[in-house]
PDB file of C-alpha atoms in Angstrom:
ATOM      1  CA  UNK S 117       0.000   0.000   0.000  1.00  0.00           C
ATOM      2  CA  UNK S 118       2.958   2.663   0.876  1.00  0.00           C
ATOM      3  CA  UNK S 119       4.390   2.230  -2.411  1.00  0.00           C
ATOM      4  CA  UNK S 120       1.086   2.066  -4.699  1.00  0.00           C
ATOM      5  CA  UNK S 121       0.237   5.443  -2.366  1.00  0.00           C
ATOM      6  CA  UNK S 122       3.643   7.165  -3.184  1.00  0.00           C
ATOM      7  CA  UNK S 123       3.390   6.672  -6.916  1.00  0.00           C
ATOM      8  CA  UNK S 124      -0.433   8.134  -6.689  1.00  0.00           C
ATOM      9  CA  UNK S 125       1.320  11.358  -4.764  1.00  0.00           C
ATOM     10  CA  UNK S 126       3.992  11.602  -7.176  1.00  0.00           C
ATOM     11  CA  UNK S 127       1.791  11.455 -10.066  1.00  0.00           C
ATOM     12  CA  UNK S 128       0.078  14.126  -8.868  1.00  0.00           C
ATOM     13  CA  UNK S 129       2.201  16.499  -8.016  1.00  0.00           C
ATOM     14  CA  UNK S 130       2.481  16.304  -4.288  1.00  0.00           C
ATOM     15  CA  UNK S 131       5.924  17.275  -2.924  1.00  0.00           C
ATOM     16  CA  UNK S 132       5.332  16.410   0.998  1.00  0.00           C
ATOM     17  CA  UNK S 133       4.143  12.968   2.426  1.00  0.00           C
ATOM     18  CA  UNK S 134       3.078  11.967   5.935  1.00  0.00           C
ATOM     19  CA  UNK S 135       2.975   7.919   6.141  1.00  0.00           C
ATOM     20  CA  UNK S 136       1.495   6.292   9.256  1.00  0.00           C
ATOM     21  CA  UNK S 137       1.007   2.830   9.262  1.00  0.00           C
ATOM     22  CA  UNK S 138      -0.013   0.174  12.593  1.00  0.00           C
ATOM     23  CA  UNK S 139       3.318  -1.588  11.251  1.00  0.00           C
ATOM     24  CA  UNK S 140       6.265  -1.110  13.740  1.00  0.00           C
ATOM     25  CA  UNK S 141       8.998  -3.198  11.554  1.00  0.00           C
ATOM     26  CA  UNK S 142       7.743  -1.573   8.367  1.00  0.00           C
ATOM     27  CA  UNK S 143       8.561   1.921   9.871  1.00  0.00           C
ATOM     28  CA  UNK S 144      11.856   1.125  11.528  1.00  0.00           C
ATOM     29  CA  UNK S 145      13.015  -0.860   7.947  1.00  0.00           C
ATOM     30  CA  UNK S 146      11.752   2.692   5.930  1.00  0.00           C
ATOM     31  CA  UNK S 147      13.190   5.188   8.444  1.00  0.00           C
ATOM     32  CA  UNK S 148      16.873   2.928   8.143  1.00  0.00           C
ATOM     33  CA  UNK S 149      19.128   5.889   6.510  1.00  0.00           C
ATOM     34  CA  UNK S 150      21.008   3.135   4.037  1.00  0.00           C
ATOM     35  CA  UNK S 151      18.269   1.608   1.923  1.00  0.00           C
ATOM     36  CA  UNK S 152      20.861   0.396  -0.603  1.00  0.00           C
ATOM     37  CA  UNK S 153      21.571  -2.254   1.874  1.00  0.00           C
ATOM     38  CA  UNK S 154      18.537  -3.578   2.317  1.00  0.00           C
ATOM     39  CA  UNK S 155      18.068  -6.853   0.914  1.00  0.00           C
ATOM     40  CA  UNK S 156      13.984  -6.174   0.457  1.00  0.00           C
ATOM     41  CA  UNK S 157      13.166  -4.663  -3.490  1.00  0.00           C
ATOM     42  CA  UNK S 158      10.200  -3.355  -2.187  1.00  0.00           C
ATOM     43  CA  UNK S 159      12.020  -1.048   0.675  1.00  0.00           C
ATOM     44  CA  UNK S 160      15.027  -0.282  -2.126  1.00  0.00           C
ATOM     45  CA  UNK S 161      11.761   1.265  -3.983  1.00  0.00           C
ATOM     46  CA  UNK S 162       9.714   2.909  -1.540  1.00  0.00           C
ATOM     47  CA  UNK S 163      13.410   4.586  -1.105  1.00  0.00           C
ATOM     48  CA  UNK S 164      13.637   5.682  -4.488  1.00  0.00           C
ATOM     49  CA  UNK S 165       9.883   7.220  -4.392  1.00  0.00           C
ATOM     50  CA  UNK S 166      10.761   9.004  -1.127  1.00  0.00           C
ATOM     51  CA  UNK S 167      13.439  10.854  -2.947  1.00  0.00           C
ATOM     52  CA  UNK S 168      11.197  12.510  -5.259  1.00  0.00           C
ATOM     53  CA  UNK S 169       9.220  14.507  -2.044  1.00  0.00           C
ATOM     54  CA  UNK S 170      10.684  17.725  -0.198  1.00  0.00           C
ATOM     55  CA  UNK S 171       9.000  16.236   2.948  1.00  0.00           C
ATOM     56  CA  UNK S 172       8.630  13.000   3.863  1.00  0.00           C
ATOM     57  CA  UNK S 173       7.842  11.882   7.847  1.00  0.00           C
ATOM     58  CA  UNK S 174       6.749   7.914   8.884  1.00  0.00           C
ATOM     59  CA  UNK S 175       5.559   7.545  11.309  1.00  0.00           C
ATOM     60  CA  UNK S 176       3.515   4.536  14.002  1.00  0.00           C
ATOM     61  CA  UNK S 177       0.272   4.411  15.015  1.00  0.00           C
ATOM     62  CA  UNK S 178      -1.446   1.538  17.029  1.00  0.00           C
ATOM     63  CA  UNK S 179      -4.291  -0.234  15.545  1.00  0.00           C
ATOM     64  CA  UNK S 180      -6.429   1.032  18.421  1.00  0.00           C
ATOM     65  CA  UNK S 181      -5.587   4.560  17.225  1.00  0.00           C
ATOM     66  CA  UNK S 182      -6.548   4.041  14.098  1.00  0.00           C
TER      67      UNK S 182
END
Protein backbone atom coordinates (compact mmCIF):
# COMPACT_ATOMS: atom_id res chain seq x y z
CA UNK A 1 0.00 0.00 0.00
CA UNK A 2 2.96 2.66 0.88
CA UNK A 3 4.39 2.23 -2.41
CA UNK A 4 1.09 2.07 -4.70
CA UNK A 5 0.24 5.44 -2.37
CA UNK A 6 3.64 7.16 -3.18
CA UNK A 7 3.39 6.67 -6.92
CA UNK A 8 -0.43 8.13 -6.69
CA UNK A 9 1.32 11.36 -4.76
CA UNK A 10 3.99 11.60 -7.18
CA UNK A 11 1.79 11.46 -10.07
CA UNK A 12 0.08 14.13 -8.87
CA UNK A 13 2.20 16.50 -8.02
CA UNK A 14 2.48 16.30 -4.29
CA UNK A 15 5.92 17.27 -2.92
CA UNK A 16 5.33 16.41 1.00
CA UNK A 17 4.14 12.97 2.43
CA UNK A 18 3.08 11.97 5.93
CA UNK A 19 2.98 7.92 6.14
CA UNK A 20 1.49 6.29 9.26
CA UNK A 21 1.01 2.83 9.26
CA UNK A 22 -0.01 0.17 12.59
CA UNK A 23 3.32 -1.59 11.25
CA UNK A 24 6.27 -1.11 13.74
CA UNK A 25 9.00 -3.20 11.55
CA UNK A 26 7.74 -1.57 8.37
CA UNK A 27 8.56 1.92 9.87
CA UNK A 28 11.86 1.12 11.53
CA UNK A 29 13.02 -0.86 7.95
CA UNK A 30 11.75 2.69 5.93
CA UNK A 31 13.19 5.19 8.44
CA UNK A 32 16.87 2.93 8.14
CA UNK A 33 19.13 5.89 6.51
CA UNK A 34 21.01 3.13 4.04
CA UNK A 35 18.27 1.61 1.92
CA UNK A 36 20.86 0.40 -0.60
CA UNK A 37 21.57 -2.25 1.87
CA UNK A 38 18.54 -3.58 2.32
CA UNK A 39 18.07 -6.85 0.91
CA UNK A 40 13.98 -6.17 0.46
CA UNK A 41 13.17 -4.66 -3.49
CA UNK A 42 10.20 -3.36 -2.19
CA UNK A 43 12.02 -1.05 0.67
CA UNK A 44 15.03 -0.28 -2.13
CA UNK A 45 11.76 1.26 -3.98
CA UNK A 46 9.71 2.91 -1.54
CA UNK A 47 13.41 4.59 -1.10
CA UNK A 48 13.64 5.68 -4.49
CA UNK A 49 9.88 7.22 -4.39
CA UNK A 50 10.76 9.00 -1.13
CA UNK A 51 13.44 10.85 -2.95
CA UNK A 52 11.20 12.51 -5.26
CA UNK A 53 9.22 14.51 -2.04
CA UNK A 54 10.68 17.72 -0.20
CA UNK A 55 9.00 16.24 2.95
CA UNK A 56 8.63 13.00 3.86
CA UNK A 57 7.84 11.88 7.85
CA UNK A 58 6.75 7.91 8.88
CA UNK A 59 5.56 7.55 11.31
CA UNK A 60 3.52 4.54 14.00
CA UNK A 61 0.27 4.41 15.02
CA UNK A 62 -1.45 1.54 17.03
CA UNK A 63 -4.29 -0.23 15.55
CA UNK A 64 -6.43 1.03 18.42
CA UNK A 65 -5.59 4.56 17.22
CA UNK A 66 -6.55 4.04 14.10
Amino acid sequence: GILNGLTLLIDRGYNRVLIQTDNLEKVQVIQEKIANESNSALVRRIHHLLRHFNHWQIGHISREDN
